[in-house]
XYZ file of C-alpha atoms in Angstrom:
723
model
C 105.361 77.542 103.558
C 105.966 78.461 99.902
C 109.236 77.344 98.379
C 111.458 80.374 97.852
C 113.500 80.922 94.688
C 116.848 82.158 95.991
C 119.010 81.791 92.885
C 117.278 84.101 90.421
C 118.654 87.275 88.820
C 117.450 90.055 91.131
C 118.508 88.521 94.428
C 121.746 87.196 92.982
C 122.605 90.726 91.839
C 122.249 92.073 95.388
C 124.294 89.277 96.920
C 127.134 89.513 94.406
C 127.315 93.237 93.603
C 126.716 95.025 96.921
C 129.350 97.537 98.031
C 128.897 96.210 101.556
C 128.301 92.441 101.255
C 125.263 90.864 102.894
C 126.176 88.713 105.875
C 124.605 85.300 106.350
C 122.460 86.788 109.133
C 121.227 89.537 106.797
C 120.439 87.004 104.081
C 118.449 84.940 106.570
C 116.485 88.047 107.569
C 115.755 88.911 103.904
C 114.682 85.383 103.041
C 112.486 84.927 106.114
C 110.775 88.252 105.387
C 109.887 87.326 101.799
C 108.710 83.873 102.894
C 106.358 85.482 105.398
C 105.153 88.067 102.887
C 104.233 85.188 100.581
C 102.603 83.069 103.278
C 101.031 85.521 105.727
C 98.215 87.933 104.877
C 99.703 91.388 105.401
C 96.894 93.424 103.960
C 94.303 95.224 106.082
C 95.593 96.203 109.537
C 98.438 93.695 109.893
C 101.597 94.601 107.966
C 104.866 92.775 108.128
C 107.467 94.625 110.161
C 111.164 95.016 109.378
C 112.644 96.440 112.557
C 116.155 97.850 112.440
C 118.176 100.306 114.436
C 118.802 103.921 113.452
C 121.277 104.092 110.545
C 121.833 100.334 110.741
C 121.311 99.313 107.092
C 117.521 99.055 106.863
C 117.460 100.478 103.306
C 120.084 98.030 102.131
C 117.993 95.220 103.587
C 114.601 96.200 102.198
C 116.021 96.791 98.698
C 117.291 93.212 98.692
C 113.858 92.109 99.947
C 112.365 93.856 96.913
C 114.800 92.008 94.659
C 113.987 88.622 96.154
C 110.262 89.455 95.988
C 110.617 90.197 92.238
C 112.170 86.738 91.860
C 109.182 85.240 93.649
C 106.058 86.356 91.762
C 105.880 90.037 92.781
C 105.538 92.435 89.824
C 105.328 95.848 91.465
C 107.014 97.488 94.428
C 105.820 100.770 95.936
C 108.126 102.611 98.344
C 106.554 105.199 100.636
C 109.107 107.786 101.751
C 108.940 110.560 104.329
C 107.181 113.593 102.876
C 110.108 115.705 101.681
C 111.396 116.190 98.155
C 114.938 115.607 99.342
C 114.237 112.182 100.841
C 112.115 111.204 97.863
C 114.974 112.147 95.551
C 117.442 110.331 97.805
C 115.347 107.153 97.639
C 114.926 107.471 93.864
C 118.693 107.841 93.400
C 119.409 104.844 95.621
C 116.848 102.651 93.813
C 118.189 103.640 90.370
C 121.729 102.869 91.521
C 120.939 99.478 93.056
C 118.635 98.279 90.246
C 120.615 99.820 87.370
C 121.434 96.565 85.512
C 117.736 95.706 85.249
C 116.811 99.183 84.039
C 119.612 98.999 81.454
C 118.394 95.573 80.301
C 114.833 96.916 79.884
C 113.440 94.590 82.566
C 112.427 97.229 85.105
C 110.803 100.680 85.167
C 111.312 103.144 88.039
C 109.067 106.174 88.547
C 108.341 108.954 90.945
C 104.545 108.775 91.377
C 104.151 112.417 90.326
C 106.058 111.887 87.069
C 104.394 108.739 85.779
C 102.973 108.728 82.233
C 99.196 108.761 81.818
C 99.297 105.259 80.423
C 101.743 102.368 80.186
C 101.769 100.213 77.066
C 101.240 96.481 77.168
C 104.971 96.082 76.496
C 105.823 98.221 79.515
C 103.296 96.502 81.750
C 105.170 93.222 81.280
C 108.154 94.678 83.127
C 108.766 94.897 86.830
C 107.772 98.261 88.260
C 109.058 100.366 91.188
C 107.150 103.492 92.235
C 108.443 106.056 94.755
C 105.701 107.872 96.693
C 106.077 110.640 99.253
C 103.862 110.396 102.320
C 102.056 113.556 101.317
C 98.469 114.250 100.297
C 98.878 114.701 96.519
C 101.297 111.774 96.224
C 99.072 109.422 98.208
C 95.937 110.447 96.331
C 97.778 109.839 93.057
C 98.778 106.371 94.266
C 95.172 105.484 95.103
C 94.084 106.768 91.682
C 96.777 104.637 90.095
C 95.290 101.501 91.637
C 91.853 102.553 90.420
C 93.076 103.287 86.875
C 92.145 100.528 84.415
C 94.983 101.611 82.108
C 97.451 100.226 84.645
C 95.509 97.267 86.112
C 97.728 97.407 89.171
C 94.978 96.090 91.404
C 95.469 92.699 89.714
C 99.277 92.630 89.927
C 101.105 91.238 92.942
C 102.461 94.310 94.711
C 104.856 94.815 97.591
C 104.083 98.058 99.452
C 107.017 99.203 101.602
C 106.433 101.981 104.119
C 109.940 103.294 104.785
C 110.450 105.097 108.116
C 107.036 103.869 109.274
C 106.228 105.688 112.472
C 103.667 107.851 114.190
C 103.121 109.813 110.954
C 102.237 106.624 109.104
C 99.872 104.878 111.456
C 99.195 107.246 114.308
C 96.590 109.678 115.414
C 96.572 112.817 117.460
C 94.405 114.963 119.652
C 93.079 118.211 118.255
C 90.669 120.351 120.267
C 89.833 117.328 122.408
C 88.973 115.080 119.445
C 91.060 112.176 118.194
C 92.000 112.457 114.536
C 93.862 109.980 112.347
C 96.961 111.246 110.578
C 96.786 111.722 106.806
C 98.977 108.775 105.847
C 97.072 106.410 108.109
C 93.793 107.289 106.390
C 95.259 106.974 102.876
C 96.899 103.642 103.643
C 93.644 102.393 105.080
C 91.949 103.361 101.791
C 94.693 101.791 99.666
C 94.510 98.496 101.553
C 90.910 98.187 100.335
C 91.768 98.628 96.639
C 93.456 95.312 96.001
C 93.805 91.823 97.418
C 97.217 91.514 95.746
C 99.107 93.928 98.008
C 101.600 92.684 100.588
C 102.443 95.339 103.147
C 105.873 95.728 104.799
C 106.722 98.530 107.192
C 110.340 99.459 107.866
C 111.363 101.421 110.935
C 113.800 101.863 113.779
C 111.161 103.457 115.998
C 108.258 101.019 116.268
C 106.378 102.546 119.183
C 103.362 103.759 117.210
C 103.021 100.320 115.682
C 103.263 98.160 118.788
C 102.016 100.612 121.385
C 98.500 101.192 120.124
C 95.135 100.358 121.669
C 93.185 97.546 120.059
C 90.442 99.900 118.897
C 90.035 103.626 118.550
C 87.212 105.877 117.399
C 88.423 108.593 115.080
C 85.859 111.358 114.768
C 82.901 109.933 112.830
C 84.724 107.117 111.081
C 85.946 103.673 111.998
C 89.729 103.412 112.011
C 91.706 100.240 112.599
C 95.150 100.669 114.121
C 97.976 99.073 112.158
C 99.606 96.264 114.093
C 102.358 93.952 112.860
C 101.488 90.524 111.480
C 105.122 89.480 111.943
C 108.410 91.086 112.891
C 111.863 90.536 111.429
C 114.886 92.191 113.030
C 117.644 93.647 110.842
C 120.923 92.187 112.144
C 123.697 94.525 113.265
C 127.328 93.629 113.811
C 129.847 94.758 116.413
C 130.819 97.843 114.384
C 127.371 99.367 114.922
C 127.257 102.173 117.485
C 123.792 102.982 118.797
C 121.945 104.214 121.849
C 123.116 101.328 124.025
C 126.690 102.556 123.550
C 125.846 106.232 124.127
C 123.739 105.602 127.233
C 124.219 102.140 128.774
C 128.013 102.243 128.556
C 128.382 105.926 129.427
C 128.860 105.225 133.149
C 131.675 102.754 132.524
C 135.025 104.587 132.831
C 136.698 101.764 130.891
C 134.526 102.405 127.821
C 135.010 105.018 125.100
C 131.347 105.841 125.666
C 132.383 107.467 128.951
C 134.151 110.203 126.951
C 131.482 110.893 124.315
C 128.998 113.132 126.104
C 129.842 116.743 126.971
C 127.074 118.693 128.784
C 125.971 122.124 127.576
C 124.546 124.990 129.601
C 120.911 125.860 128.844
C 121.922 129.541 128.627
C 124.246 128.729 125.750
C 121.459 127.138 123.722
C 119.308 130.211 124.402
C 122.085 132.483 123.122
C 122.072 130.561 119.838
C 118.323 130.918 119.209
C 118.431 134.441 117.805
C 120.686 137.510 117.654
C 120.726 139.358 120.974
C 123.842 141.377 121.719
C 122.974 141.360 125.406
C 123.585 137.606 125.326
C 126.221 137.171 122.646
C 128.318 139.394 120.399
C 129.349 137.190 117.501
C 132.635 139.047 117.034
C 133.552 137.842 120.545
C 132.863 134.200 119.674
C 136.444 133.163 120.329
C 136.461 134.516 123.881
C 132.806 134.739 124.988
C 131.834 132.664 128.022
C 128.287 132.425 126.586
C 129.238 129.783 123.982
C 131.965 127.816 125.728
C 130.431 124.525 124.589
C 130.086 125.506 120.924
C 133.630 126.859 120.808
C 134.939 123.680 122.422
C 132.926 121.575 119.966
C 134.299 123.578 117.025
C 137.913 123.227 118.202
C 137.478 119.538 119.026
C 136.153 118.973 115.506
C 139.205 120.676 113.991
C 141.580 118.726 116.221
C 139.726 115.423 115.828
C 139.611 115.834 112.057
C 143.339 116.566 111.959
C 144.099 113.502 114.079
C 142.023 111.249 111.821
C 143.621 112.652 108.675
C 147.107 112.070 110.096
C 146.196 108.535 111.191
C 144.837 107.740 107.736
C 147.923 109.192 106.011
C 150.199 107.128 108.266
C 148.320 103.965 107.315
C 148.466 104.805 103.605
C 144.676 104.753 103.345
C 142.387 106.802 101.104
C 141.775 110.365 102.307
C 138.665 110.851 104.402
C 136.411 113.904 104.778
C 134.711 114.410 108.129
C 131.512 116.077 109.301
C 130.002 117.899 112.270
C 126.305 118.662 112.809
C 124.694 121.549 114.708
C 121.010 120.717 115.251
C 119.324 122.894 117.850
C 116.384 124.777 116.322
C 113.791 124.411 113.558
C 113.636 128.013 112.358
C 115.671 129.292 109.419
C 116.351 132.513 111.327
C 118.064 130.491 114.074
C 120.123 128.584 111.501
C 121.237 131.845 109.882
C 122.264 133.243 113.271
C 124.153 130.065 114.169
C 125.920 130.150 110.811
C 126.966 133.740 111.490
C 128.385 132.703 114.861
C 130.248 129.668 113.509
C 131.472 131.673 110.498
C 132.845 134.215 112.956
C 134.483 131.439 114.979
C 136.128 130.165 111.812
C 137.268 133.638 110.769
C 138.771 134.460 114.167
C 140.351 131.032 114.509
C 141.920 131.369 111.063
C 143.393 134.762 111.974
C 144.905 133.280 115.143
C 146.217 130.269 113.212
C 148.009 132.453 110.663
C 149.725 134.295 113.508
C 150.344 131.042 115.427
C 149.185 133.072 118.429
C 149.087 132.118 122.089
C 145.261 131.986 121.883
C 145.422 129.557 118.962
C 147.946 127.331 120.728
C 145.876 127.398 123.919
C 142.660 126.328 122.171
C 144.316 123.589 120.106
C 146.058 122.318 123.229
C 142.682 122.115 125.015
C 141.225 120.100 122.142
C 144.265 117.858 121.957
C 144.134 117.165 125.715
C 140.387 116.463 125.478
C 140.694 113.929 122.655
C 144.028 112.325 123.465
C 142.621 110.535 126.531
C 140.074 108.602 124.469
C 142.566 107.945 121.656
C 144.963 106.404 124.150
C 142.099 104.429 125.663
C 141.181 103.160 122.188
C 144.810 102.073 121.797
C 145.192 103.691 118.371
C 147.924 105.930 116.972
C 148.087 109.430 118.472
C 149.994 112.000 116.368
C 152.082 114.521 118.278
C 150.638 117.861 119.333
C 152.874 119.714 116.876
C 151.730 117.513 113.988
C 148.083 118.080 114.859
C 148.535 121.827 115.315
C 150.344 122.068 111.995
C 147.564 120.175 110.186
C 144.860 122.392 111.722
C 146.810 125.546 110.746
C 147.205 124.257 107.229
C 143.508 123.421 106.956
C 142.409 126.828 108.244
C 144.810 128.810 106.066
C 143.887 126.818 102.942
C 140.118 127.111 103.403
C 139.492 123.428 104.111
C 136.606 124.077 106.527
C 133.120 124.485 105.011
C 130.070 125.678 106.966
C 126.657 125.045 105.392
C 123.167 125.860 106.657
C 120.665 123.242 105.514
C 117.068 124.271 106.064
C 115.111 123.535 102.907
C 114.300 120.645 100.589
C 116.032 122.452 97.751
C 119.254 122.802 99.699
C 119.248 119.143 100.683
C 118.609 118.100 97.077
C 121.557 120.202 95.915
C 123.793 118.784 98.633
C 123.107 115.078 98.094
C 125.794 113.020 96.392
C 125.200 110.064 94.049
C 124.714 107.702 96.999
C 122.019 109.906 98.561
C 124.226 111.133 101.425
C 125.043 114.760 102.173
C 128.050 115.596 100.035
C 131.282 116.202 101.960
C 133.132 118.779 99.874
C 136.115 119.583 102.096
C 138.186 117.799 104.774
C 136.100 119.510 107.503
C 132.326 119.928 106.886
C 129.996 121.660 109.357
C 126.246 121.378 108.732
C 123.738 123.583 110.547
C 120.103 122.518 110.190
C 116.748 121.639 111.665
C 114.052 119.068 111.040
C 114.965 118.667 107.360
C 117.877 116.594 108.738
C 115.737 114.694 111.265
C 115.672 111.319 109.589
C 116.588 109.532 106.426
C 119.324 111.957 105.391
C 122.652 110.283 106.040
C 125.647 112.377 107.079
C 128.831 110.396 106.575
C 131.845 110.326 108.895
C 130.119 112.331 111.641
C 132.482 112.916 114.582
C 130.681 115.803 116.291
C 127.000 116.332 117.110
C 125.872 119.539 118.815
C 122.232 118.928 119.717
C 119.774 121.239 121.393
C 116.281 120.382 120.191
C 114.135 120.555 123.316
C 110.416 120.506 122.551
C 107.912 121.058 125.348
C 106.955 117.388 124.987
C 109.537 114.885 123.783
C 108.025 112.504 121.242
C 110.027 109.327 121.290
C 109.951 108.464 117.578
C 111.069 111.957 116.591
C 113.828 112.539 119.128
C 115.441 109.152 118.588
C 115.507 109.801 114.844
C 117.422 113.025 115.465
C 120.361 110.855 116.512
C 122.460 111.221 113.404
C 125.534 110.061 115.365
C 124.397 106.424 115.326
C 125.667 103.990 112.724
C 128.630 101.828 111.746
C 131.736 103.516 113.104
C 135.412 102.530 113.079
C 137.065 102.677 116.489
C 139.408 105.438 115.326
C 136.438 107.699 114.465
C 134.741 106.866 117.740
C 137.809 107.939 119.708
C 137.484 111.525 118.408
C 133.667 111.652 118.446
C 131.855 113.933 120.884
C 128.141 114.485 121.581
C 127.134 117.875 123.021
C 123.724 118.535 124.566
C 122.075 119.855 127.722
C 121.589 117.445 130.658
C 117.779 117.652 130.447
C 117.874 116.596 126.800
C 120.475 113.903 127.444
C 118.391 112.473 130.297
C 115.231 112.524 128.159
C 117.100 110.685 125.397
C 118.381 108.195 127.957
C 114.832 107.485 129.162
C 113.771 106.995 125.558
C 116.686 104.642 124.978
C 115.619 102.605 127.997
C 112.075 102.276 126.630
C 113.458 101.454 123.189
C 115.822 98.813 124.544
C 113.135 97.231 126.731
C 110.620 97.064 123.914
C 113.182 95.771 121.420
C 114.374 93.101 123.846
C 110.796 91.946 124.345
C 110.286 91.778 120.573
C 113.555 89.919 120.063
C 112.586 87.355 122.669
C 109.085 86.945 121.306
C 107.266 89.383 118.972
C 103.987 88.311 120.591
C 105.272 88.757 124.139
C 103.311 91.086 126.359
C 104.797 94.453 127.284
C 103.002 95.981 130.259
C 101.887 99.611 130.391
C 100.957 101.261 133.657
C 100.339 104.760 134.974
C 99.983 106.417 138.332
C 96.432 107.341 139.259
C 95.329 110.346 141.291
C 94.439 107.962 144.128
C 98.099 107.040 144.450
C 97.594 103.553 143.030
C 99.146 102.097 139.890
C 96.748 101.068 137.138
C 97.034 99.617 133.627
C 96.783 102.213 130.884
C 96.331 102.476 127.145
C 99.723 102.349 125.391
C 98.900 105.350 123.207
C 98.975 107.495 126.348
C 102.514 106.317 127.046
C 103.601 107.775 123.719
C 102.560 111.245 124.772
C 104.215 111.322 128.176
C 107.443 111.078 130.086
C 108.137 107.469 130.915
C 110.044 105.279 133.319
C 110.995 101.860 132.029
C 111.275 98.934 134.426
C 113.406 95.914 133.669
C 115.178 93.412 135.915
C 117.666 95.043 138.315
C 117.380 98.492 136.774
C 118.727 101.331 138.959
C 116.395 104.247 139.763
C 118.320 107.071 141.429
C 118.312 110.894 141.627
C 121.403 112.485 140.032
C 122.370 116.155 139.802
C 121.400 117.742 143.115
C 122.522 119.612 146.215
C 121.254 119.042 149.727
C 119.187 121.534 151.639
C 120.918 123.580 154.326
C 122.111 121.871 157.521
C 119.323 123.260 159.698
C 116.743 121.405 157.592
C 118.764 118.413 156.362
C 120.228 117.161 159.671
C 116.843 116.553 161.409
C 115.677 114.600 158.346
C 118.822 112.482 158.401
C 118.365 111.759 162.103
C 114.764 110.649 161.509
C 115.899 108.224 158.806
C 118.714 107.005 161.099
C 116.164 106.136 163.755
C 113.817 104.392 161.318
C 116.572 102.261 159.793
C 118.128 101.485 163.161
C 114.790 100.162 164.390
C 113.987 98.294 161.143
C 117.365 96.612 160.840
C 117.797 93.527 162.983
C 121.558 94.178 162.957
C 121.197 97.846 163.890
C 124.022 98.465 161.410
C 124.784 98.100 157.749
C 125.848 95.789 154.912
C 123.233 93.037 155.257
C 119.890 93.479 153.435
C 116.762 93.180 155.559
C 113.044 93.222 154.804
C 110.922 96.301 155.510
C 107.210 96.992 154.979
C 106.420 98.786 151.713
C 104.724 101.540 153.697
C 107.983 102.169 155.562
C 109.941 102.363 152.280
C 107.600 105.134 151.116
C 108.061 106.967 154.411
C 111.856 106.786 154.134
C 111.812 108.055 150.546
C 109.478 110.923 151.381
C 111.900 112.034 154.084
C 114.965 111.674 151.849
C 113.277 113.733 149.124
C 112.836 116.682 151.508
C 116.621 117.052 151.861
C 117.417 116.818 148.150
C 117.228 119.857 145.855
C 117.525 118.939 142.182
C 119.594 121.255 139.954
C 116.598 122.038 137.767
C 118.178 125.233 136.430
C 120.801 122.992 134.806
C 118.227 120.543 133.489
C 118.452 117.858 136.197
C 115.120 116.518 137.430
C 113.925 113.369 139.146
C 110.483 111.737 139.131
C 109.956 110.774 142.789
C 106.400 109.752 142.083
C 107.584 107.216 139.503
C 109.988 105.752 142.085
C 107.117 105.275 144.572
C 104.899 103.801 141.841
C 107.644 101.405 140.774
C 107.859 100.103 144.347
C 104.090 99.609 144.531
C 103.983 97.857 141.184
C 106.935 95.520 141.801
C 106.006 94.587 145.350
C 102.483 93.757 144.199
C 104.092 91.114 141.965
C 106.317 89.747 144.741
C 105.644 87.474 147.660
C 104.781 88.639 150.240
C 103.529 91.800 148.519
C 103.678 93.923 151.679
C 107.487 93.724 152.031
C 110.656 94.578 150.120
C 114.405 94.523 150.687
C 116.381 97.379 152.219
C 120.152 97.886 152.428
C 121.549 100.465 154.870
C 125.043 101.756 154.098
C 126.702 104.408 156.283
C 129.869 106.539 156.391
C 129.859 107.160 152.633
C 132.024 109.887 151.089
C 130.948 110.273 147.484
C 131.749 113.594 145.839
C 128.929 115.717 144.491
C 130.742 116.777 141.313
C 132.554 114.434 138.969
C 136.319 114.669 138.628
C 137.903 117.274 136.368
C 138.122 115.796 132.902
C 134.989 113.704 133.401
C 132.256 114.091 130.820
C 129.474 114.305 133.371
C 129.024 117.144 135.817
C 127.612 115.175 138.739
C 128.562 111.862 140.322
C 125.904 109.318 139.362
C 127.169 106.184 141.080
C 127.254 105.955 144.873
C 127.091 102.207 144.211
C 129.293 99.834 142.227
C 128.256 97.008 139.944
C 130.621 94.596 141.687
C 129.376 95.278 145.240
C 125.862 96.683 145.632
C 124.877 95.699 142.088
C 125.972 92.107 142.636
C 124.214 92.002 145.995
C 120.977 93.186 144.374
C 121.195 90.402 141.789
C 121.793 87.857 144.551
C 119.082 89.125 146.934
C 116.447 91.115 145.018
C 115.282 88.336 142.733
C 111.664 88.412 143.884
C 111.312 91.866 145.480
C 112.949 95.255 144.743
C 115.714 96.549 146.992
C 115.956 100.089 148.363
C 119.542 101.103 149.163
C 120.022 104.052 151.512
C 123.541 105.527 151.260
C 124.222 107.706 154.308
C 126.620 110.306 152.934
C 128.827 112.332 155.269
C 128.190 115.312 152.981
C 131.472 117.155 153.615
C 131.940 120.615 152.129
C 135.227 119.613 150.493
C 133.213 116.980 148.601
C 130.882 119.651 147.234
C 128.042 119.205 149.744
C 126.814 121.504 152.523
C 128.676 120.017 155.434
C 125.905 117.832 156.810
C 125.070 114.119 156.467
C 122.173 113.094 154.237
C 120.710 110.014 152.586
C 121.073 109.262 148.867
C 118.429 106.665 147.880
C 118.747 104.099 145.104
C 116.112 101.574 144.053
C 117.115 98.324 142.363
C 114.257 96.755 140.404
C 113.478 93.145 141.197
C 114.855 90.394 139.010
C 111.413 89.084 138.129
C 109.801 92.334 137.005
C 108.412 92.007 133.456
C 109.220 94.628 130.837
C 107.051 97.523 131.968
C 106.674 101.111 130.785
C 105.252 103.546 133.323
C 103.755 107.016 132.845
C 102.370 109.468 135.339
C 98.668 110.157 135.181
C 97.709 111.957 131.967
C 94.748 114.294 131.967
C 92.798 114.495 128.722
């Protein structure tokens, strides 16, 4: 391995001058990456991979990698940015800021590819060079021309090519009219990789699915196209202050965690009312009282109250004032953004009128927000100002015009709104941004304590939806205590499934970048077969990992006349199968019998699909088949029969989920699964009494839960996909 120069000017500048110092773990990541770029061939179809988490400091890391690369024989660095003017400008500003001393000392030139001079002099060509390139046709063609231009001779200079936000758009392909077509950037990068033997290729992403989950070969129309697959992977370290999807989803069921308070479900009808003006659905002048936008009004009030609490906490601690932000991200169309701005403007106007009068309505709404947020503030064990202090601060802010609402739906607007650091500028103590895909990724929104999310495409694409999650990042506990995430259950559950796939894949990569991740799908014959990973990307998925729970949540039972006979059939089956004829001790059952029990249980369960709750029964059956095939003997699995259960259907008032999701506990059934289900999965059948005062229909029923086996490898499952 080449000896690395770690004490030269560029790298030393990053280590000594960074606003947020580089930890030892980050330095190790930077140094290992440059060592591998020097030693491993990363041209052709095997780039290096810098894998971070969303809003975790990837840019900070790759800029230091560029600096260390300049100290170690690299002359040129090309940064590919997502194809918007705003993000290109943001990257250009950040690069100028971080490399300013070297520009000032005439050691470095920085250009946007579209604004480069026709020719560089010999004097200029002796300097280090950074070029910013949008992932867009004209930009990419200009870059290829640059490497062909003898006036620059770039094909002979050691170049580091960094693909920032590398994802499906960079390396993927799609189906169009039945044919498979490579995406523009993939084709251009393939062409560029053939122009020079002096290019090292590093891709930077938080969503690596298109890079790792590709088939080995693919035919793209009439041309040969090689998928891009990582030559090596380095993980960007994160510290305990980072809040990501594991916090929002894995910890959400833990009542002792702040994550349990973050999510507030929205009604689908509310999101529909915010798509376009329709006075049959919503009269904007009634925004303060309309039942059609209860969630948005609550989110708006919580943002005012949460912002006031944070400002009072900061003032008490004698810290620098802090401006806060809230994001509404539900639609892509400008017309929808304009309508949403009208509604929120009206909310602000009406709320201000009530605040000036100190009316009963104003006091009621602020009291609701205060009650909502005070529980998590107390749980966080941080200072809670009194209700009167908070109300007074909100009144002051409303009367003095301290709340700003901005629709952001064009490159030009984003460019105008960026501050010197490349983040959206926070102009007032309370900042509300309303936008669409222009805010999808790359644009950082500082101090975000409220996220109202409603993007619900017909097919969720994992890379895209995860990147919508602007609420991830490094967050102080005080901010987290007043943070809320608002979305519909269907969207939340889709994001949770994506998180599970993300976490499983990332864990596999962390353990061993070359480790196999298995991909399977259900076939029409009812069997489970291996499948091409690119199909997984275009489907709903179920991720299997050791001891994962698979359980339907958000349902009502069928009526007694149909449910009771089903329950009695399951009673008889379990009574016969159990050697004890009772409960609490796991026993083995044939796999065929497990399927029979589940098919019966499904008949009595009616999912609340109108509220966005669904359950993939087929995936549950397929998971059993797949896991038992790996176990010994493959024809059997564990079963646990638990009777006389009295779980409520709806969660308690004040809970941030509508439906109870845990008939089990981690300390009882969860522990038993880890003790027993090491080799084979375990099906737990909870016989609920189903009383009406618990929200059910007054008849017993079975609530099934499947614990994955402890030995199951990381596996991502999709239902059969028809081309």
